[in-house]
CSV table of C-alpha atoms in Angstrom, one decimal:
chain,number,residue,atom,x,y,z
A,149,MET,CA,111.8,137.2,90.4
A,150,PRO,CA,111.2,135.4,87.0
A,151,TYR,CA,109.2,132.5,88.5
A,152,ASP,CA,105.9,132.7,90.3
A,153,TYR,CA,104.9,129.6,92.2
A,154,GLU,CA,102.9,128.4,95.2
A,155,LYS,CA,105.0,128.9,98.3
A,156,ASN,CA,102.5,127.8,101.0
A,157,GLY,CA,103.4,124.2,102.0
A,158,GLN,CA,99.9,123.3,103.3
A,159,ALA,CA,98.3,124.7,100.2
A,160,ILE,CA,100.6,122.6,98.0
A,161,TYR,CA,99.7,119.5,100.0
A,162,ASP,CA,96.0,120.1,100.0
A,163,GLU,CA,95.9,120.8,96.2
A,164,SER,CA,98.0,117.8,95.5
A,165,PHE,CA,95.5,115.5,97.2
A,166,ALA,CA,92.5,117.3,95.7
A,167,THR,CA,94.1,116.8,92.2
A,168,ILE,CA,94.6,113.1,92.8
A,169,ARG,CA,91.0,112.6,93.9
A,170,ARG,CA,89.7,114.5,90.8
A,171,GLU,CA,91.9,112.6,88.4
A,172,ALA,CA,92.2,109.1,89.7
A,173,GLU,CA,89.6,106.3,89.4
A,174,LEU,CA,89.0,105.4,93.0
A,175,SER,CA,85.5,104.0,92.9
A,176,GLY,CA,86.7,100.4,93.3
A,177,PHE,CA,88.2,101.0,96.7
A,178,ASP,CA,86.5,101.3,100.1
A,179,GLN,CA,87.3,104.3,102.3
A,180,ASP,CA,90.3,102.8,104.0
A,181,GLU,CA,91.8,101.5,100.8
A,182,GLU,CA,91.2,104.8,99.0
A,183,GLN,CA,93.3,106.7,101.6
A,184,VAL,CA,96.2,104.3,101.1
A,185,VAL,CA,96.0,104.4,97.3
A,186,VAL,CA,95.8,108.2,97.3
A,187,ARG,CA,99.0,108.5,99.4
A,188,MET,CA,100.7,106.0,97.1
A,189,ILE,CA,99.8,108.0,94.0
A,190,HIS,CA,101.0,111.1,95.8
A,191,ALA,CA,104.4,109.5,96.6
A,192,ALA,CA,104.8,108.2,93.0
A,193,GLY,CA,103.4,111.3,91.2
A,194,MET,CA,101.4,108.8,89.1
A,195,VAL,CA,97.7,109.0,88.6
A,196,GLY,CA,96.9,105.7,87.0
A,197,LEU,CA,98.8,103.7,89.7
A,198,GLU,CA,95.4,102.8,91.2
A,199,LYS,CA,94.9,100.4,88.4
A,200,PHE,CA,97.7,98.2,89.7
A,201,VAL,CA,97.0,98.3,93.5
A,202,LYS,CA,95.1,95.3,94.9
A,203,PHE,CA,94.0,94.6,98.5
A,204,THR,CA,92.6,91.4,100.0
A,205,PRO,CA,89.3,92.1,101.8
A,206,GLY,CA,89.9,93.8,105.2
A,207,MET,CA,93.6,94.1,104.7
A,208,VAL,CA,93.8,97.8,105.8
A,209,ALA,CA,91.7,97.2,108.9
A,210,ALA,CA,93.8,94.2,109.9
A,211,ALA,CA,97.1,96.0,109.5
A,212,ARG,CA,95.8,99.1,111.3
A,213,ASN,CA,94.4,97.1,114.2
A,214,ALA,CA,97.8,95.3,114.5
A,215,MET,CA,99.6,98.7,114.5
A,216,GLU,CA,97.3,100.1,117.2
A,217,ASN,CA,98.0,97.0,119.3
A,218,GLY,CA,101.8,97.7,119.1
A,219,ALA,CA,102.8,95.4,116.2
A,220,PRO,CA,106.4,95.9,114.9
A,221,ILE,CA,106.8,96.8,111.3
A,222,PHE,CA,109.5,94.8,109.5
A,223,CYS,CA,111.0,96.4,106.4
A,224,ASP,CA,113.3,94.9,103.7
A,225,ALA,CA,115.3,98.0,103.2
A,226,ARG,CA,116.5,101.1,105.0
A,227,MET,CA,114.8,103.3,102.4
A,228,VAL,CA,111.5,101.8,103.7
A,229,SER,CA,112.2,101.9,107.4
A,230,GLY,CA,113.8,105.3,107.2
A,231,GLY,CA,110.7,106.8,105.4
A,232,VAL,CA,108.1,105.8,108.0
A,233,THR,CA,106.8,109.0,109.7
A,234,ARG,CA,107.2,108.0,113.4
A,235,PRO,CA,104.6,110.6,114.7
A,236,ARG,CA,101.9,108.8,112.6
A,237,LEU,CA,102.5,105.5,114.3
A,238,PRO,CA,99.7,104.8,116.8
A,239,ALA,CA,101.7,102.9,119.4
A,240,ASN,CA,105.3,104.1,119.0
A,241,ASN,CA,105.7,100.9,117.0
A,242,ASP,CA,109.2,99.4,116.3
A,243,VAL,CA,110.2,99.8,112.7
A,244,ILE,CA,112.9,97.2,112.0
A,245,CYS,CA,115.3,96.6,109.1
A,246,THR,CA,117.8,93.9,109.6
A,247,LEU,CA,119.5,94.1,106.2
A,248,HIS,CA,122.8,95.3,107.8
A,249,ALA,CA,122.6,93.2,111.0
A,250,ASP,CA,125.8,91.3,112.0
A,251,GLY,CA,126.3,88.1,110.2
A,252,ILE,CA,123.8,88.7,107.3
A,253,HIS,CA,126.4,88.5,104.6
A,254,GLU,CA,127.7,85.2,105.9
A,255,LEU,CA,124.1,83.8,106.3
A,256,ALA,CA,123.3,84.8,102.8
A,257,LYS,CA,126.3,82.8,101.5
A,258,GLU,CA,125.2,79.9,103.6
A,259,MET,CA,121.7,80.0,102.3
A,260,GLY,CA,122.8,80.7,98.7
A,261,ASN,CA,120.4,83.7,98.6
A,262,THR,CA,120.5,87.4,98.7
A,263,ARG,CA,121.2,89.5,101.9
A,264,SER,CA,117.6,90.8,101.6
A,265,ALA,CA,116.3,87.3,101.9
A,266,ALA,CA,118.7,86.2,104.6
A,267,ALA,CA,117.7,89.3,106.7
A,268,LEU,CA,114.2,87.8,107.1
A,269,GLU,CA,115.6,85.0,109.3
A,270,HIS,CA,116.2,87.6,112.0
A,271,TRP,CA,112.4,88.3,111.9
A,272,ARG,CA,111.2,84.8,112.3
A,273,ASP,CA,110.7,84.8,116.1
A,274,ARG,CA,108.8,88.1,116.0
A,275,LEU,CA,106.7,87.7,112.9
A,276,GLY,CA,103.6,86.8,114.8
A,277,GLY,CA,101.0,89.6,114.5
A,278,SER,CA,103.5,92.0,112.8
A,279,ILE,CA,103.3,94.1,109.7
A,280,VAL,CA,105.7,93.1,106.9
A,281,ALA,CA,106.6,95.8,104.3
A,282,ILE,CA,108.6,94.7,101.3
A,283,GLY,CA,109.3,97.5,98.8
A,284,ASN,CA,112.6,96.6,97.1
A,285,ALA,CA,113.6,93.0,97.0
A,286,PRO,CA,111.6,90.3,95.3
A,287,THR,CA,113.9,87.7,96.9
A,288,ALA,CA,112.7,88.9,100.3
A,289,LEU,CA,109.1,88.4,99.4
A,290,PHE,CA,109.7,85.0,97.9
A,291,HIS,CA,111.7,83.9,101.0
A,292,LEU,CA,108.9,85.2,103.2
A,293,LEU,CA,106.4,83.1,101.3
A,294,ASN,CA,108.6,80.1,101.7
A,295,MET,CA,109.0,80.7,105.4
A,296,LEU,CA,105.2,80.9,105.7
A,297,GLU,CA,104.9,77.4,104.1
A,298,ASP,CA,106.2,76.1,107.5
A,299,PRO,CA,103.1,75.7,109.7
A,300,ASP,CA,105.3,76.5,112.7
A,301,CYS,CA,106.4,79.8,111.4
A,302,PRO,CA,104.5,82.7,113.2
A,303,ARG,CA,102.1,84.5,110.9
A,304,PRO,CA,102.2,88.3,110.4
A,305,ALA,CA,99.0,90.3,110.6
A,306,ALA,CA,99.4,91.7,107.1
A,307,ILE,CA,101.9,92.0,104.3
A,308,ILE,CA,102.6,95.0,102.1
A,309,GLY,CA,104.1,93.5,99.0
A,310,CYS,CA,105.5,96.1,96.7
A,311,PRO,CA,109.0,95.0,95.5
A,312,VAL,CA,110.1,96.9,92.4
A,313,GLY,CA,112.1,95.8,89.4
A,314,PHE,CA,112.6,93.7,86.3
A,315,VAL,CA,113.6,90.3,87.7
A,316,GLY,CA,111.2,88.6,90.1
A,317,ALA,CA,109.2,91.6,91.1
A,318,ARG,CA,106.1,90.7,89.1
A,319,GLU,CA,106.5,87.0,89.9
A,320,SER,CA,106.9,87.4,93.7
A,321,LYS,CA,103.8,89.6,93.9
A,322,ASP,CA,101.8,87.2,91.7
A,323,ALA,CA,102.9,84.4,94.2
A,324,LEU,CA,101.8,86.5,97.2
A,325,TRP,CA,98.4,87.2,95.6
A,326,GLN,CA,97.9,83.6,94.7
A,327,ASP,CA,98.8,82.3,98.1
A,328,GLN,CA,97.4,85.1,100.3
A,329,PRO,CA,98.8,83.5,103.5
A,330,VAL,CA,97.6,86.5,105.5
A,331,PRO,CA,95.8,89.8,104.6
A,332,CYS,CA,97.9,91.5,102.0
A,333,MET,CA,98.2,94.2,99.3
A,334,ILE,CA,100.3,94.4,96.2
A,335,VAL,CA,101.2,96.7,93.3
A,336,GLU,CA,101.0,94.5,90.2
A,337,GLY,CA,103.8,94.1,87.7
A,338,ARG,CA,107.2,95.8,87.8
A,339,LEU,CA,105.9,98.9,89.7
A,340,GLY,CA,106.6,99.3,93.4
A,341,GLY,CA,109.5,100.7,95.5
A,342,SER,CA,110.3,102.4,98.7
A,343,ALA,CA,108.2,105.5,98.2
A,344,MET,CA,105.0,103.6,97.5
A,345,THR,CA,105.6,101.2,100.3
A,346,VAL,CA,106.3,103.9,102.8
A,347,ALA,CA,103.2,105.8,101.7
A,348,ALA,CA,101.1,102.7,102.3
A,349,ILE,CA,102.6,102.3,105.8
A,350,ASN,CA,102.0,105.9,106.7
A,351,ALA,CA,98.4,105.8,105.4
A,352,ILE,CA,97.6,102.7,107.4
A,353,ALA,CA,99.3,104.1,110.5
A,354,SER,CA,97.0,107.1,110.7
A,355,ARG,CA,93.8,108.2,109.0
A,356,LYS,CA,95.0,111.8,109.1
A,357,GLU,CA,95.7,112.9,105.5
């Protein structure tokens, strides 16, 4: 065979995480945050990502405690909800994406907004104490922040704000970081996406690497 390569899955996994910890600058994170950032770097294949990841104090603990108490996890896209490793979830938590729920297209037209934003209206009654994970749509994050301006809107336990893209992604995350309506984390700038968001969920869900 012309190519020789590592064939042991566990060895590949272990060396990947060891490489990240050798190469990434992780000194600015506490132990819980570091675990999340390492998994995000692993998902993105990008040492240096750590420079863009920010947590409010105690965010990981707040999100993990909510999960352990059975909180649902609301996701803006199927790529996020589908990537969550269910065996890692501490309480068989519901993982919910309503982007394709009945009536979303019509509701989006009525609202004059995207389907991603309209889908959040299906979360409103269950937001209290939940985890919100937004990895694709800046409009979803902006709409969530607008929803939370209403004092009667239930408050999630934590927000993972990692929408990706060139229009509104940076601005929506900057707005989340400025408002900090609940404990939250972001990836600054245009970076983000499903893989990073899923990695954050999976790391929070279980301390097992």
